[in-house]
Amino acid sequence: MRNLILFVLGIAVGAFGAVSVVNTLRQRDAYPRGLMNVMQHHQALLRQELRRNRCDANTTAPALASLAQSANDLEDALYPDAIADAPFREYAQKLRDAVTSVPASADCAALAPSVTKIAAACDACHRQYR
Protein backbone atom coordinates (compact mmCIF):
# COMPACT_ATOMS: atom_id res chain seq x y z
CA MET A 1 0.00 0.00 0.00
CA ARG A 2 2.81 2.36 0.88
CA ASN A 3 4.46 1.71 -2.48
CA LEU A 4 1.28 2.63 -4.30
CA ILE A 5 0.97 5.89 -2.38
CA LEU A 6 4.61 6.77 -3.10
CA PHE A 7 4.12 5.89 -6.78
CA VAL A 8 1.06 8.16 -7.08
CA LEU A 9 2.89 10.92 -5.19
CA GLY A 10 5.87 10.56 -7.54
CA ILE A 11 3.63 10.83 -10.59
CA ALA A 12 1.96 13.95 -9.17
CA VAL A 13 5.28 15.64 -8.38
CA GLY A 14 6.64 14.68 -11.81
CA ALA A 15 3.57 16.08 -13.57
CA PHE A 16 3.85 19.33 -11.61
CA GLY A 17 7.52 19.63 -12.55
CA ALA A 18 6.81 18.94 -16.21
CA VAL A 19 4.08 21.60 -16.31
CA SER A 20 6.45 24.13 -14.71
CA VAL A 21 9.18 23.41 -17.26
CA VAL A 22 6.77 23.65 -20.21
CA ASN A 23 5.37 26.97 -18.95
CA THR A 24 8.86 28.37 -18.52
CA LEU A 25 9.82 27.37 -22.05
CA ARG A 26 6.65 28.93 -23.48
CA GLN A 27 7.29 32.22 -21.67
CA ARG A 28 10.72 32.37 -23.27
CA ASP A 29 9.06 32.70 -26.69
CA ALA A 30 6.31 35.12 -25.61
CA TYR A 31 7.78 38.27 -27.20
CA PRO A 32 8.50 36.77 -30.65
CA ARG A 33 5.08 35.10 -30.71
CA GLY A 34 3.41 38.34 -29.67
CA LEU A 35 5.25 40.30 -32.34
CA MET A 36 4.20 37.81 -35.00
CA ASN A 37 0.59 37.96 -33.80
CA VAL A 38 0.58 41.76 -33.99
CA MET A 39 2.03 41.67 -37.50
CA GLN A 40 -0.54 39.06 -38.54
CA HIS A 41 -3.34 41.22 -37.14
CA HIS A 42 -2.28 44.30 -39.11
CA GLN A 43 -1.72 42.33 -42.28
CA ALA A 44 -5.21 40.82 -41.90
CA LEU A 45 -6.61 44.32 -41.40
CA LEU A 46 -5.06 45.42 -44.69
CA ARG A 47 -6.43 42.37 -46.50
CA GLN A 48 -9.86 43.02 -44.99
CA GLU A 49 -9.80 46.63 -46.20
CA LEU A 50 -8.89 45.40 -49.69
CA ARG A 51 -11.77 42.92 -49.69
CA ARG A 52 -14.18 45.63 -48.60
CA ASN A 53 -12.69 48.03 -51.16
CA ARG A 54 -12.30 50.70 -48.45
CA CYS A 55 -8.63 51.58 -48.67
CA ASP A 56 -8.60 55.05 -47.16
CA ALA A 57 -5.54 56.38 -45.41
CA ASN A 58 -7.29 56.58 -42.03
CA THR A 59 -7.40 52.80 -41.73
CA THR A 60 -4.42 51.66 -43.79
CA ALA A 61 -1.80 54.14 -42.58
CA PRO A 62 -1.85 53.01 -38.92
CA ALA A 63 -1.68 49.35 -39.95
CA LEU A 64 1.23 50.03 -42.29
CA ALA A 65 3.02 52.09 -39.65
CA SER A 66 2.64 49.30 -37.11
CA LEU A 67 3.84 46.73 -39.64
CA ALA A 68 6.89 48.88 -40.39
CA GLN A 69 7.70 49.26 -36.69
CA SER A 70 7.24 45.54 -36.09
CA ALA A 71 9.41 44.68 -39.08
CA ASN A 72 12.16 46.84 -37.59
CA ASP A 73 11.97 44.82 -34.35
CA LEU A 74 12.19 41.36 -35.93
CA GLU A 75 15.89 40.68 -35.40
CA ASP A 76 15.82 41.92 -31.80
CA ALA A 77 12.74 39.84 -31.01
CA LEU A 78 13.91 36.57 -32.50
CA TYR A 79 17.64 36.90 -31.83
CA PRO A 80 17.85 38.96 -28.61
CA ASP A 81 21.34 37.87 -27.59
CA ALA A 82 22.96 37.23 -30.94
CA ILE A 83 23.23 38.50 -34.47
CA ALA A 84 20.61 37.03 -36.78
CA ASP A 85 21.89 34.69 -39.45
CA ALA A 86 22.27 36.05 -42.97
CA PRO A 87 19.19 34.42 -44.55
CA PHE A 88 16.96 35.70 -41.76
CA ARG A 89 18.35 39.23 -42.13
CA GLU A 90 17.63 38.96 -45.85
CA TYR A 91 14.01 37.92 -45.24
CA ALA A 92 13.55 40.69 -42.68
CA GLN A 93 14.94 43.25 -45.13
CA LYS A 94 12.59 42.02 -47.86
CA LEU A 95 9.68 42.51 -45.46
CA ARG A 96 10.84 46.02 -44.54
CA ASP A 97 11.24 46.88 -48.23
CA ALA A 98 7.75 45.56 -48.99
CA VAL A 99 6.20 47.59 -46.17
CA THR A 100 8.03 50.80 -47.02
CA SER A 101 7.32 50.51 -50.74
CA VAL A 102 3.62 51.20 -50.23
CA PRO A 103 2.71 54.54 -51.83
CA ALA A 104 1.68 57.30 -49.44
CA SER A 105 -1.72 57.81 -51.06
CA ALA A 106 -2.53 54.15 -51.32
CA ASP A 107 -5.87 53.47 -52.88
CA CYS A 108 -6.96 49.86 -53.28
CA ALA A 109 -5.39 49.50 -56.72
CA ALA A 110 -2.00 50.63 -55.40
CA LEU A 111 -2.31 48.83 -52.08
CA ALA A 112 -3.15 45.37 -53.44
CA PRO A 113 0.29 44.58 -54.95
CA SER A 114 2.01 45.89 -51.82
CA VAL A 115 -0.08 43.69 -49.52
CA THR A 116 0.71 40.74 -51.80
CA LYS A 117 4.45 41.55 -51.52
CA ILE A 118 4.17 41.78 -47.73
CA ALA A 119 2.39 38.42 -47.55
CA ALA A 120 4.97 36.85 -49.88
CA ALA A 121 7.83 38.14 -47.71
CA CYS A 122 6.20 36.69 -44.60
CA ASP A 123 5.46 33.36 -46.28
CA ALA A 124 9.00 33.00 -47.61
CA CYS A 125 10.47 33.44 -44.14
CA HIS A 126 7.92 31.12 -42.54
CA ARG A 127 8.67 28.41 -45.09
CA GLN A 128 12.33 28.58 -44.10
CA TYR A 129 12.07 28.99 -40.33
CA ARG A 130 8.83 27.34 -39.18
PDB file of C-alpha atoms in Angstrom:
ATOM      1  CA  MET A   1       0.000   0.000   0.000  1.00  0.00           C
ATOM      2  CA  ARG A   2       2.810   2.358   0.885  1.00  0.00           C
ATOM      3  CA  ASN A   3       4.462   1.705  -2.480  1.00  0.00           C
ATOM      4  CA  LEU A   4       1.282   2.625  -4.298  1.00  0.00           C
ATOM      5  CA  ILE A   5       0.974   5.891  -2.378  1.00  0.00           C
ATOM      6  CA  LEU A   6       4.612   6.765  -3.103  1.00  0.00           C
ATOM      7  CA  PHE A   7       4.122   5.890  -6.783  1.00  0.00           C
ATOM      8  CA  VAL A   8       1.056   8.164  -7.078  1.00  0.00           C
ATOM      9  CA  LEU A   9       2.887  10.922  -5.193  1.00  0.00           C
ATOM     10  CA  GLY A  10       5.870  10.558  -7.538  1.00  0.00           C
ATOM     11  CA  ILE A  11       3.634  10.829 -10.594  1.00  0.00           C
ATOM     12  CA  ALA A  12       1.957  13.954  -9.168  1.00  0.00           C
ATOM     13  CA  VAL A  13       5.279  15.644  -8.382  1.00  0.00           C
ATOM     14  CA  GLY A  14       6.644  14.684 -11.813  1.00  0.00           C
ATOM     15  CA  ALA A  15       3.568  16.081 -13.574  1.00  0.00           C
ATOM     16  CA  PHE A  16       3.848  19.326 -11.612  1.00  0.00           C
ATOM     17  CA  GLY A  17       7.518  19.628 -12.545  1.00  0.00           C
ATOM     18  CA  ALA A  18       6.808  18.938 -16.207  1.00  0.00           C
ATOM     19  CA  VAL A  19       4.082  21.605 -16.310  1.00  0.00           C
ATOM     20  CA  SER A  20       6.445  24.129 -14.712  1.00  0.00           C
ATOM     21  CA  VAL A  21       9.178  23.409 -17.259  1.00  0.00           C
ATOM     22  CA  VAL A  22       6.775  23.652 -20.213  1.00  0.00           C
ATOM     23  CA  ASN A  23       5.373  26.970 -18.951  1.00  0.00           C
ATOM     24  CA  THR A  24       8.861  28.371 -18.518  1.00  0.00           C
ATOM     25  CA  LEU A  25       9.823  27.372 -22.055  1.00  0.00           C
ATOM     26  CA  ARG A  26       6.651  28.925 -23.482  1.00  0.00           C
ATOM     27  CA  GLN A  27       7.289  32.216 -21.672  1.00  0.00           C
ATOM     28  CA  ARG A  28      10.718  32.367 -23.267  1.00  0.00           C
ATOM     29  CA  ASP A  29       9.056  32.701 -26.687  1.00  0.00           C
ATOM     30  CA  ALA A  30       6.312  35.119 -25.614  1.00  0.00           C
ATOM     31  CA  TYR A  31       7.776  38.270 -27.201  1.00  0.00           C
ATOM     32  CA  PRO A  32       8.496  36.772 -30.647  1.00  0.00           C
ATOM     33  CA  ARG A  33       5.080  35.103 -30.710  1.00  0.00           C
ATOM     34  CA  GLY A  34       3.406  38.342 -29.668  1.00  0.00           C
ATOM     35  CA  LEU A  35       5.246  40.304 -32.339  1.00  0.00           C
ATOM     36  CA  MET A  36       4.196  37.808 -34.999  1.00  0.00           C
ATOM     37  CA  ASN A  37       0.585  37.957 -33.796  1.00  0.00           C
ATOM     38  CA  VAL A  38       0.579  41.759 -33.985  1.00  0.00           C
ATOM     39  CA  MET A  39       2.029  41.666 -37.498  1.00  0.00           C
ATOM     40  CA  GLN A  40      -0.538  39.060 -38.541  1.00  0.00           C
ATOM     41  CA  HIS A  41      -3.338  41.219 -37.137  1.00  0.00           C
ATOM     42  CA  HIS A  42      -2.277  44.301 -39.107  1.00  0.00           C
ATOM     43  CA  GLN A  43      -1.722  42.329 -42.285  1.00  0.00           C
ATOM     44  CA  ALA A  44      -5.211  40.817 -41.903  1.00  0.00           C
ATOM     45  CA  LEU A  45      -6.612  44.324 -41.397  1.00  0.00           C
ATOM     46  CA  LEU A  46      -5.062  45.422 -44.688  1.00  0.00           C
ATOM     47  CA  ARG A  47      -6.434  42.367 -46.502  1.00  0.00           C
ATOM     48  CA  GLN A  48      -9.863  43.018 -44.992  1.00  0.00           C
ATOM     49  CA  GLU A  49      -9.803  46.628 -46.204  1.00  0.00           C
ATOM     50  CA  LEU A  50      -8.888  45.396 -49.688  1.00  0.00           C
ATOM     51  CA  ARG A  51     -11.773  42.918 -49.695  1.00  0.00           C
ATOM     52  CA  ARG A  52     -14.182  45.627 -48.603  1.00  0.00           C
ATOM     53  CA  ASN A  53     -12.695  48.031 -51.157  1.00  0.00           C
ATOM     54  CA  ARG A  54     -12.296  50.695 -48.446  1.00  0.00           C
ATOM     55  CA  CYS A  55      -8.634  51.580 -48.668  1.00  0.00           C
ATOM     56  CA  ASP A  56      -8.605  55.046 -47.159  1.00  0.00           C
ATOM     57  CA  ALA A  57      -5.538  56.377 -45.407  1.00  0.00           C
ATOM     58  CA  ASN A  58      -7.291  56.579 -42.030  1.00  0.00           C
ATOM     59  CA  THR A  59      -7.396  52.802 -41.728  1.00  0.00           C
ATOM     60  CA  THR A  60      -4.424  51.655 -43.790  1.00  0.00           C
ATOM     61  CA  ALA A  61      -1.804  54.144 -42.584  1.00  0.00           C
ATOM     62  CA  PRO A  62      -1.850  53.010 -38.917  1.00  0.00           C
ATOM     63  CA  ALA A  63      -1.684  49.352 -39.950  1.00  0.00           C
ATOM     64  CA  LEU A  64       1.233  50.028 -42.291  1.00  0.00           C
ATOM     65  CA  ALA A  65       3.024  52.088 -39.646  1.00  0.00           C
ATOM     66  CA  SER A  66       2.636  49.299 -37.114  1.00  0.00           C
ATOM     67  CA  LEU A  67       3.844  46.732 -39.644  1.00  0.00           C
ATOM     68  CA  ALA A  68       6.886  48.885 -40.387  1.00  0.00           C
ATOM     69  CA  GLN A  69       7.705  49.256 -36.694  1.00  0.00           C
ATOM     70  CA  SER A  70       7.237  45.537 -36.090  1.00  0.00           C
ATOM     71  CA  ALA A  71       9.415  44.679 -39.079  1.00  0.00           C
ATOM     72  CA  ASN A  72      12.160  46.842 -37.592  1.00  0.00           C
ATOM     73  CA  ASP A  73      11.969  44.824 -34.351  1.00  0.00           C
ATOM     74  CA  LEU A  74      12.187  41.363 -35.925  1.00  0.00           C
ATOM     75  CA  GLU A  75      15.887  40.685 -35.401  1.00  0.00           C
ATOM     76  CA  ASP A  76      15.820  41.916 -31.801  1.00  0.00           C
ATOM     77  CA  ALA A  77      12.742  39.840 -31.009  1.00  0.00           C
ATOM     78  CA  LEU A  78      13.908  36.567 -32.503  1.00  0.00           C
ATOM     79  CA  TYR A  79      17.640  36.901 -31.826  1.00  0.00           C
ATOM     80  CA  PRO A  80      17.849  38.957 -28.608  1.00  0.00           C
ATOM     81  CA  ASP A  81      21.342  37.869 -27.589  1.00  0.00           C
ATOM     82  CA  ALA A  82      22.957  37.225 -30.944  1.00  0.00           C
ATOM     83  CA  ILE A  83      23.228  38.500 -34.473  1.00  0.00           C
ATOM     84  CA  ALA A  84      20.612  37.032 -36.781  1.00  0.00           C
ATOM     85  CA  ASP A  85      21.890  34.689 -39.449  1.00  0.00           C
ATOM     86  CA  ALA A  86      22.268  36.049 -42.971  1.00  0.00           C
ATOM     87  CA  PRO A  87      19.188  34.418 -44.550  1.00  0.00           C
ATOM     88  CA  PHE A  88      16.957  35.703 -41.758  1.00  0.00           C
ATOM     89  CA  ARG A  89      18.349  39.230 -42.127  1.00  0.00           C
ATOM     90  CA  GLU A  90      17.625  38.959 -45.848  1.00  0.00           C
ATOM     91  CA  TYR A  91      14.014  37.917 -45.235  1.00  0.00           C
ATOM     92  CA  ALA A  92      13.545  40.694 -42.683  1.00  0.00           C
ATOM     93  CA  GLN A  93      14.936  43.252 -45.125  1.00  0.00           C
ATOM     94  CA  LYS A  94      12.585  42.024 -47.857  1.00  0.00           C
ATOM     95  CA  LEU A  95       9.679  42.514 -45.464  1.00  0.00           C
ATOM     96  CA  ARG A  96      10.844  46.021 -44.542  1.00  0.00           C
ATOM     97  CA  ASP A  97      11.241  46.880 -48.227  1.00  0.00           C
ATOM     98  CA  ALA A  98       7.753  45.561 -48.989  1.00  0.00           C
ATOM     99  CA  VAL A  99       6.205  47.588 -46.165  1.00  0.00           C
ATOM    100  CA  THR A 100       8.034  50.805 -47.018  1.00  0.00           C
ATOM    101  CA  SER A 101       7.320  50.508 -50.740  1.00  0.00           C
ATOM    102  CA  VAL A 102       3.616  51.197 -50.228  1.00  0.00           C
ATOM    103  CA  PRO A 103       2.712  54.538 -51.834  1.00  0.00           C
ATOM    104  CA  ALA A 104       1.682  57.296 -49.438  1.00  0.00           C
ATOM    105  CA  SER A 105      -1.719  57.808 -51.056  1.00  0.00           C
ATOM    106  CA  ALA A 106      -2.527  54.147 -51.319  1.00  0.00           C
ATOM    107  CA  ASP A 107      -5.870  53.470 -52.884  1.00  0.00           C
ATOM    108  CA  CYS A 108      -6.963  49.863 -53.283  1.00  0.00           C
ATOM    109  CA  ALA A 109      -5.390  49.503 -56.720  1.00  0.00           C
ATOM    110  CA  ALA A 110      -2.001  50.632 -55.395  1.00  0.00           C
ATOM    111  CA  LEU A 111      -2.312  48.829 -52.082  1.00  0.00           C
ATOM    112  CA  ALA A 112      -3.149  45.368 -53.445  1.00  0.00           C
ATOM    113  CA  PRO A 113       0.294  44.583 -54.949  1.00  0.00           C
ATOM    114  CA  SER A 114       2.008  45.885 -51.818  1.00  0.00           C
ATOM    115  CA  VAL A 115      -0.084  43.692 -49.524  1.00  0.00           C
ATOM    116  CA  THR A 116       0.712  40.742 -51.799  1.00  0.00           C
ATOM    117  CA  LYS A 117       4.449  41.550 -51.520  1.00  0.00           C
ATOM    118  CA  ILE A 118       4.174  41.780 -47.729  1.00  0.00           C
ATOM    119  CA  ALA A 119       2.391  38.417 -47.555  1.00  0.00           C
ATOM    120  CA  ALA A 120       4.972  36.851 -49.876  1.00  0.00           C
ATOM    121  CA  ALA A 121       7.833  38.140 -47.712  1.00  0.00           C
ATOM    122  CA  CYS A 122       6.195  36.694 -44.598  1.00  0.00           C
ATOM    123  CA  ASP A 123       5.460  33.361 -46.278  1.00  0.00           C
ATOM    124  CA  ALA A 124       9.000  32.996 -47.606  1.00  0.00           C
ATOM    125  CA  CYS A 125      10.471  33.440 -44.135  1.00  0.00           C
ATOM    126  CA  HIS A 126       7.919  31.125 -42.541  1.00  0.00           C
ATOM    127  CA  ARG A 127       8.671  28.406 -45.091  1.00  0.00           C
ATOM    128  CA  GLN A 128      12.331  28.577 -44.099  1.00  0.00           C
ATOM    129  CA  TYR A 129      12.068  28.989 -40.332  1.00  0.00           C
ATOM    130  CA  ARG A 130       8.834  27.335 -39.185  1.00  0.00           C
TER     131      ARG A 130
END
